[in-house]
Coordinates of C-alpha atoms in Angstrom, one line a residue:
M1 CA -48.6 -70.9 32.6
T2 CA -48.7 -74.7 32.0
H3 CA -51.2 -75.1 34.8
T4 CA -53.4 -72.4 33.2
Y5 CA -53.5 -74.2 29.8
I6 CA -54.3 -77.5 31.5
T7 CA -57.2 -75.8 33.2
A8 CA -58.3 -74.3 29.9
F9 CA -58.4 -77.6 28.2
M10 CA -60.4 -79.2 31.1
T11 CA -62.9 -76.4 31.0
A12 CA -63.2 -76.7 27.2
G13 CA -64.1 -80.4 27.6
R14 CA -66.9 -79.6 30.0
A15 CA -68.2 -77.0 27.5
M16 CA -68.1 -79.4 24.5
H17 CA -71.4 -81.0 25.5
K18 CA -73.2 -77.7 25.3
L19 CA -71.4 -76.9 22.1
S20 CA -72.5 -80.2 20.5
L21 CA -76.1 -79.7 21.3
L22 CA -76.1 -76.2 19.8
V23 CA -74.4 -77.3 16.7
I24 CA -76.8 -80.2 16.2
A25 CA -79.7 -77.8 16.6
C26 CA -78.2 -75.6 13.9
L27 CA -77.5 -78.6 11.7
L28 CA -81.2 -79.7 11.8
V29 CA -82.4 -76.2 10.8
C30 CA -79.8 -76.0 8.0
T31 CA -80.6 -79.4 6.7
Y32 CA -84.3 -78.7 6.6
T33 CA -83.8 -75.5 4.7
A34 CA -81.4 -77.1 2.1
S35 CA -83.8 -80.0 1.5
A36 CA -86.6 -77.6 0.4
Q37 CA -85.7 -78.1 -3.3
N38 CA -88.1 -78.3 -6.3
N39 CA -88.9 -81.7 -7.6
G40 CA -87.4 -82.4 -11.0
T41 CA -84.1 -81.7 -12.6
V42 CA -81.8 -79.4 -10.6
K43 CA -80.1 -76.7 -12.7
E44 CA -76.6 -75.5 -12.0
V45 CA -74.9 -72.2 -11.1
A46 CA -71.2 -72.3 -12.1
T47 CA -68.7 -69.5 -11.4
A48 CA -65.2 -68.5 -12.3
V49 CA -62.7 -67.9 -9.4
P50 CA -64.1 -70.6 -7.2
M51 CA -61.4 -69.6 -4.6
L52 CA -63.7 -66.6 -3.7
R53 CA -66.3 -69.2 -2.5
I54 CA -63.9 -70.7 0.1
A55 CA -63.6 -69.4 3.6
P56 CA -60.2 -67.4 3.6
D57 CA -59.1 -68.2 7.1
T58 CA -59.0 -71.1 9.6
R59 CA -61.3 -69.6 12.2
A60 CA -64.1 -69.1 9.7
A61 CA -63.5 -72.6 8.3
A62 CA -63.9 -74.2 11.7
L63 CA -67.1 -72.3 12.2
G64 CA -68.7 -73.7 9.0
E65 CA -67.5 -70.8 6.9
T66 CA -69.3 -68.3 9.2
G67 CA -67.7 -64.9 9.5
M68 CA -69.9 -62.0 8.6
A69 CA -71.1 -61.2 12.1
T70 CA -68.5 -62.8 14.3
S71 CA -66.0 -60.8 16.4
P72 CA -63.4 -59.0 14.4
D73 CA -60.0 -60.5 13.7
A74 CA -57.1 -60.2 11.3
A75 CA -59.1 -61.9 8.5
S76 CA -62.1 -59.6 8.7
G77 CA -61.0 -57.6 5.7
M78 CA -61.9 -60.7 3.6
L79 CA -65.0 -61.6 5.4
N80 CA -66.6 -58.3 6.5
P81 CA -64.2 -55.3 6.7
A82 CA -66.8 -53.2 8.5
K83 CA -66.0 -55.2 11.7
L84 CA -62.5 -53.8 12.0
V85 CA -63.4 -50.5 13.6
F86 CA -64.7 -52.4 16.6
T87 CA -61.5 -54.4 17.2
K88 CA -59.6 -53.7 20.5
D89 CA -56.2 -54.3 18.9
E90 CA -54.6 -51.5 16.9
N91 CA -53.3 -53.9 14.3
A92 CA -52.9 -57.6 13.5
F93 CA -51.6 -59.8 10.8
M94 CA -52.3 -63.4 9.8
V95 CA -51.1 -66.2 7.5
D96 CA -53.3 -69.2 6.6
Y97 CA -52.4 -72.3 4.8
A98 CA -54.8 -75.0 3.6
P99 CA -53.6 -78.2 1.7
W100 CA -56.9 -78.3 -0.2
L101 CA -58.8 -80.9 -2.2
R102 CA -56.7 -83.7 -0.7
D103 CA -59.1 -86.4 -1.9
I104 CA -58.9 -85.2 -5.5
T105 CA -55.3 -84.1 -6.3
S106 CA -51.9 -83.5 -4.8
G107 CA -50.2 -80.1 -4.6
S108 CA -53.3 -78.1 -4.3
Y109 CA -53.5 -75.5 -1.6
L110 CA -54.9 -72.1 -0.6
L111 CA -52.6 -69.5 1.0
S112 CA -54.0 -66.3 2.6
L113 CA -52.1 -63.3 4.0
A114 CA -54.1 -60.4 5.6
G115 CA -53.7 -57.6 8.0
Y116 CA -55.3 -54.4 9.2
Q117 CA -54.4 -51.1 10.8
K118 CA -56.7 -48.8 12.8
I119 CA -56.2 -45.2 11.8
D120 CA -58.1 -43.9 14.8
E121 CA -61.1 -44.9 16.9
K122 CA -63.4 -44.4 13.8
Q123 CA -61.4 -45.6 10.9
A124 CA -59.4 -48.7 9.8
V125 CA -57.7 -50.0 6.6
S126 CA -56.9 -53.6 5.6
A127 CA -55.3 -55.5 2.9
S128 CA -55.0 -59.1 1.9
I129 CA -53.7 -61.6 -0.7
R130 CA -55.2 -65.0 -1.5
Y131 CA -53.4 -67.5 -3.7
F132 CA -55.0 -70.8 -4.8
N133 CA -52.9 -73.4 -6.5
A134 CA -55.1 -76.1 -8.1
G135 CA -52.4 -78.7 -8.4
K136 CA -51.4 -80.5 -11.6
V137 CA -54.3 -81.0 -14.0
E138 CA -54.3 -83.2 -17.1
E139 CA -56.2 -82.1 -20.1
R140 CA -57.1 -85.0 -22.5
D141 CA -58.9 -85.1 -25.8
Y142 CA -61.9 -87.4 -26.8
N143 CA -59.4 -90.2 -27.5
N144 CA -58.0 -89.9 -23.9
T145 CA -54.7 -88.6 -25.3
L146 CA -52.9 -86.2 -23.0
V147 CA -53.0 -82.7 -24.5
Q148 CA -51.3 -80.7 -21.8
L149 CA -50.4 -80.8 -18.1
V150 CA -50.9 -77.5 -16.4
T151 CA -51.0 -76.0 -12.9
P152 CA -53.8 -73.5 -12.8
H153 CA -53.9 -70.9 -10.1
E154 CA -55.9 -68.0 -8.9
L155 CA -54.9 -64.8 -7.2
A156 CA -57.0 -62.1 -5.3
V157 CA -55.6 -58.9 -3.9
D158 CA -57.8 -56.8 -1.6
V159 CA -57.7 -53.4 0.0
A160 CA -60.5 -52.1 2.2
Y161 CA -61.5 -49.0 4.2
S162 CA -63.9 -49.1 7.2
R163 CA -65.7 -46.3 8.9
L164 CA -67.6 -46.0 12.2
L165 CA -70.9 -44.1 11.7
S166 CA -72.2 -44.4 15.3
D167 CA -71.3 -46.2 18.5
K168 CA -72.9 -49.4 17.2
F169 CA -72.9 -49.2 13.4
S170 CA -70.1 -49.2 10.8
V171 CA -69.7 -49.5 7.0
A172 CA -66.9 -50.4 4.7
A173 CA -65.9 -50.7 1.0
A174 CA -63.4 -53.2 -0.4
F175 CA -61.7 -53.3 -3.8
R176 CA -60.4 -56.5 -5.3
Y177 CA -58.3 -57.5 -8.2
V178 CA -58.6 -61.2 -9.2
R179 CA -56.6 -63.1 -11.7
S180 CA -57.3 -66.7 -12.8
S181 CA -55.6 -69.1 -15.1
L182 CA -58.1 -71.9 -14.6
G183 CA -59.1 -71.4 -18.3
Q184 CA -55.9 -73.1 -19.3
T185 CA -57.8 -76.4 -19.0
V186 CA -60.6 -75.1 -21.2
T187 CA -58.9 -73.9 -24.4
N188 CA -55.5 -74.2 -26.1
S189 CA -56.1 -71.2 -28.4
S190 CA -55.3 -68.6 -25.8
T191 CA -53.4 -68.1 -22.5
G192 CA -56.5 -69.3 -20.7
A193 CA -56.1 -66.6 -18.1
G194 CA -58.2 -63.5 -17.2
G195 CA -58.6 -60.9 -14.6
A196 CA -61.3 -58.6 -13.2
L197 CA -61.8 -55.7 -10.8
L198 CA -64.4 -56.3 -8.1
A199 CA -65.8 -54.5 -5.1
D200 CA -67.6 -55.3 -1.8
I201 CA -70.0 -53.1 0.2
A202 CA -70.4 -54.1 3.8
A203 CA -72.1 -53.0 7.1
Y204 CA -71.8 -54.2 10.7
Y205 CA -73.9 -53.7 13.8
N206 CA -72.3 -54.2 17.2
G207 CA -74.9 -54.6 20.0
T208 CA -72.6 -56.0 22.7
N209 CA -72.2 -54.4 26.1
E210 CA -69.0 -53.8 28.1
E211 CA -69.0 -57.5 29.2
G212 CA -69.2 -58.6 25.5
K213 CA -72.7 -59.8 25.8
G214 CA -75.1 -59.1 23.0
L215 CA -76.1 -59.4 19.3
T216 CA -74.0 -58.5 16.3
A217 CA -75.0 -58.5 12.7
G218 CA -73.3 -58.2 9.3
L219 CA -74.4 -57.5 5.7
I220 CA -72.4 -57.6 2.5
I221 CA -72.8 -57.3 -1.2
A222 CA -69.6 -59.0 -2.5
N223 CA -67.8 -59.4 -5.8
I224 CA -69.8 -56.8 -7.8
G225 CA -68.5 -54.8 -10.7
S226 CA -67.3 -57.0 -13.6
A227 CA -69.9 -59.7 -14.3
K228 CA -67.4 -62.0 -16.0
I229 CA -63.9 -63.1 -16.4
S230 CA -62.8 -63.5 -20.0
Y231 CA -60.4 -66.6 -20.5
G232 CA -59.9 -66.0 -24.2
Q233 CA -61.3 -64.5 -27.4
D234 CA -64.1 -67.0 -27.5
N235 CA -67.2 -65.7 -25.7
G236 CA -68.0 -69.2 -24.6
N237 CA -64.9 -69.3 -22.4
N238 CA -66.1 -66.4 -20.2
G239 CA -67.1 -67.2 -16.6
F240 CA -69.3 -65.3 -14.2
V241 CA -67.6 -64.1 -11.0
P242 CA -69.2 -65.3 -7.7
A243 CA -71.2 -62.2 -6.9
R244 CA -73.5 -62.6 -3.9
I245 CA -75.4 -60.9 -1.1
G246 CA -75.0 -62.1 2.4
A247 CA -76.2 -61.5 5.9
G248 CA -75.0 -62.9 9.2
V249 CA -75.9 -62.8 12.9
A250 CA -74.1 -63.7 16.0
Y251 CA -74.8 -63.7 19.7
T252 CA -72.1 -63.7 22.4
L253 CA -73.0 -64.9 25.9
P254 CA -70.5 -64.6 28.8
L255 CA -71.2 -67.8 30.8
E256 CA -69.3 -66.9 33.9
E257 CA -66.0 -65.3 34.7
D258 CA -63.4 -65.9 32.0
H259 CA -65.8 -68.0 29.8
K260 CA -67.7 -66.9 26.7
L261 CA -69.9 -68.7 24.2
M262 CA -70.6 -67.3 20.7
L263 CA -73.3 -68.6 18.3
A264 CA -73.2 -67.4 14.7
A265 CA -75.1 -68.0 11.4
D266 CA -74.6 -66.8 7.9
F267 CA -76.9 -66.7 4.8
N268 CA -75.6 -66.2 1.3
K269 CA -77.6 -65.7 -1.9
S270 CA -75.8 -66.1 -5.2
L271 CA -76.2 -63.4 -7.9
V272 CA -75.0 -65.6 -10.7
P273 CA -77.6 -66.9 -13.3
E274 CA -78.3 -70.6 -13.8
I275 CA -76.8 -72.4 -16.9
P276 CA -79.9 -72.8 -19.1
A277 CA -80.7 -75.8 -21.3
G278 CA -80.6 -75.7 -25.1
D279 CA -78.5 -73.6 -27.6
N280 CA -80.9 -70.7 -27.5
G281 CA -80.8 -70.4 -23.8
M282 CA -77.0 -70.7 -23.7
A283 CA -76.6 -67.9 -26.3
K284 CA -78.7 -65.7 -24.1
Y285 CA -76.8 -66.7 -21.0
L286 CA -73.4 -65.8 -22.6
D287 CA -74.7 -62.4 -23.5
Y288 CA -76.0 -61.4 -20.0
G289 CA -74.7 -58.0 -18.9
V290 CA -73.8 -57.0 -15.3
M291 CA -77.2 -55.9 -14.0
Q292 CA -79.2 -58.5 -16.0
S293 CA -77.0 -61.3 -14.6
Y294 CA -77.7 -60.1 -11.1
G295 CA -81.5 -60.0 -11.7
E296 CA -81.4 -63.6 -13.2
G297 CA -79.2 -64.8 -10.3
F298 CA -81.3 -63.3 -7.6
S299 CA -84.4 -65.2 -8.8
N300 CA -82.8 -68.7 -8.7
G301 CA -82.4 -71.0 -5.7
A302 CA -78.7 -70.9 -5.3
L303 CA -78.1 -70.2 -1.6
S304 CA -75.9 -71.4 1.3
I305 CA -76.4 -71.4 5.1
S306 CA -73.7 -71.9 7.7
A307 CA -73.8 -72.1 11.4
G308 CA -71.1 -72.2 14.1
A309 CA -70.3 -72.0 17.8
E310 CA -67.2 -70.9 19.6
Y311 CA -66.3 -71.4 23.2
L312 CA -63.6 -69.0 24.5
Y313 CA -61.7 -69.3 27.7
R314 CA -60.0 -66.0 28.6
Q315 CA -57.6 -65.1 25.8
L316 CA -56.0 -68.6 26.0
L317 CA -58.2 -71.2 24.3
A318 CA -61.0 -71.3 21.7
V319 CA -62.9 -74.4 20.7
R320 CA -65.0 -74.2 17.5
A321 CA -67.5 -76.3 15.5
G322 CA -69.7 -75.6 12.6
Y323 CA -72.0 -76.9 9.8
F324 CA -72.2 -75.7 6.2
T325 CA -74.9 -76.6 3.7
E326 CA -75.9 -75.2 0.2
S327 CA -78.7 -75.9 -2.3
E328 CA -78.0 -78.4 -5.1
V329 CA -78.1 -75.7 -7.7
Y330 CA -75.2 -74.0 -5.9
G331 CA -73.1 -77.1 -5.7
G332 CA -74.7 -79.2 -2.9
R333 CA -71.9 -79.1 -0.4
K334 CA -72.7 -80.2 3.1
Y335 CA -70.2 -80.8 5.9
L336 CA -69.3 -80.5 9.5
S337 CA -66.2 -78.6 10.7
A338 CA -64.3 -78.4 13.9
G339 CA -61.2 -76.6 15.2
F340 CA -59.5 -74.8 18.0
G341 CA -57.3 -71.8 18.7
V342 CA -54.5 -71.3 21.2
F343 CA -53.3 -67.9 22.2
Y344 CA -49.9 -67.1 23.7
K345 CA -48.9 -63.5 24.3
K346 CA -48.9 -61.8 20.9
L347 CA -49.5 -65.0 18.9
A348 CA -52.6 -67.1 18.1
F349 CA -52.5 -70.5 16.4
N350 CA -55.6 -71.8 14.7
F351 CA -56.5 -75.2 13.4
A352 CA -59.5 -76.4 11.5
Y353 CA -60.7 -79.7 10.0
I354 CA -63.5 -80.5 7.6
V355 CA -65.1 -83.8 8.5
P356 CA -65.4 -86.3 5.5
S357 CA -68.9 -86.6 4.2
G358 CA -70.5 -88.5 1.4
N359 CA -69.3 -91.6 -0.5
G360 CA -68.1 -92.3 -4.0
T361 CA -69.2 -89.7 -6.5
D362 CA -71.2 -87.9 -3.8
R363 CA -68.0 -87.4 -1.8
N364 CA -67.5 -83.7 -0.8
A365 CA -64.5 -82.3 -2.6
L366 CA -63.5 -80.4 0.6
S367 CA -63.7 -83.5 2.8
N368 CA -60.7 -84.3 4.9
S369 CA -59.2 -80.8 4.5
I370 CA -56.9 -79.5 7.3
R371 CA -56.1 -75.8 7.8
F372 CA -53.5 -74.0 9.8
G373 CA -53.4 -70.3 10.7
L374 CA -51.1 -68.0 12.6
C375 CA -52.0 -64.5 13.8
F376 CA -49.6 -61.9 15.1
F377 CA -50.7 -58.9 17.3
P378 CA -47.8 -56.5 17.5
K379 CA -49.3 -54.3 20.3
R380 CA -51.4 -56.7 22.2
S381 CA -50.9 -56.3 26.0
I382 CA -51.6 -59.8 27.4

């Protein structure tokens, strides 16, 4: 077994040159797209529950937050649950830990637990829990006097049902309850916490053949339902949930015996309206209903693009790299990511790292983040 792993790492090294060229190509395309901004002042799209805008698992994080059309895994219920009916494993479970925002605060982390169970060849169910601890936050008044020290957190609980409609096409619906106490740093007149019920509608196309070669594609409308989370009695404390529409494609190419290369890309369009200028505009913004907010959000320039590549040697070793970029109105994050996965019998260990980018005030808040994930396949026969 030791010799097998040494061979795997040596083979991965030879494949990294090809991977780097592919990722650089994706980087250039993404950077060009993100730079196509209008001249003038850039407006802003701000959302509540920012945890829902973070890749929930290590594999997706290593692929630049790409996951809508990649091969199914234990985290698929949070990325695109429609993929799960195409998995070869009857069930799987995962735990993921990310010590987050290391350059900003201590004690901040994202913890994800997820799993799925295939009912039969055409149906699958999944569930997940995500918990985000924002670390200790100081709230100060205009005189820089400490008002309170709080530890805001967010929680999301998901359940999903997936159904195969044909040999190559599946759909799914997911239902999500989110709870956020980030409003504690906004007001002292209430608990500063709020919740909402949300839903996802997803689809997946699997065009791969028996060798695993071919195109896959995914589509999702995510976090729809409640337009806002209320953090208190004051309407000004309400926050829009990160509703979005996304599409992804991936292509898997078996290079030779025991070797596979997957290329993937995701595109996400925010359905959250921009924060307007002026009191009149803000009053109108705060009164947006669900459908009106989606219409206003669809017409703005808030979008993100991600690309990733994964090299797989048997079911032993995976090497991953990716790039993520988003428009300035959506936050302006841009970063490279890398990672690997090691498989042993019924376990899989995943690691991801977000490469530091930017300087000073332009430094990416997610820079220098490390993620760890562990997957368990109870009935995998390897």
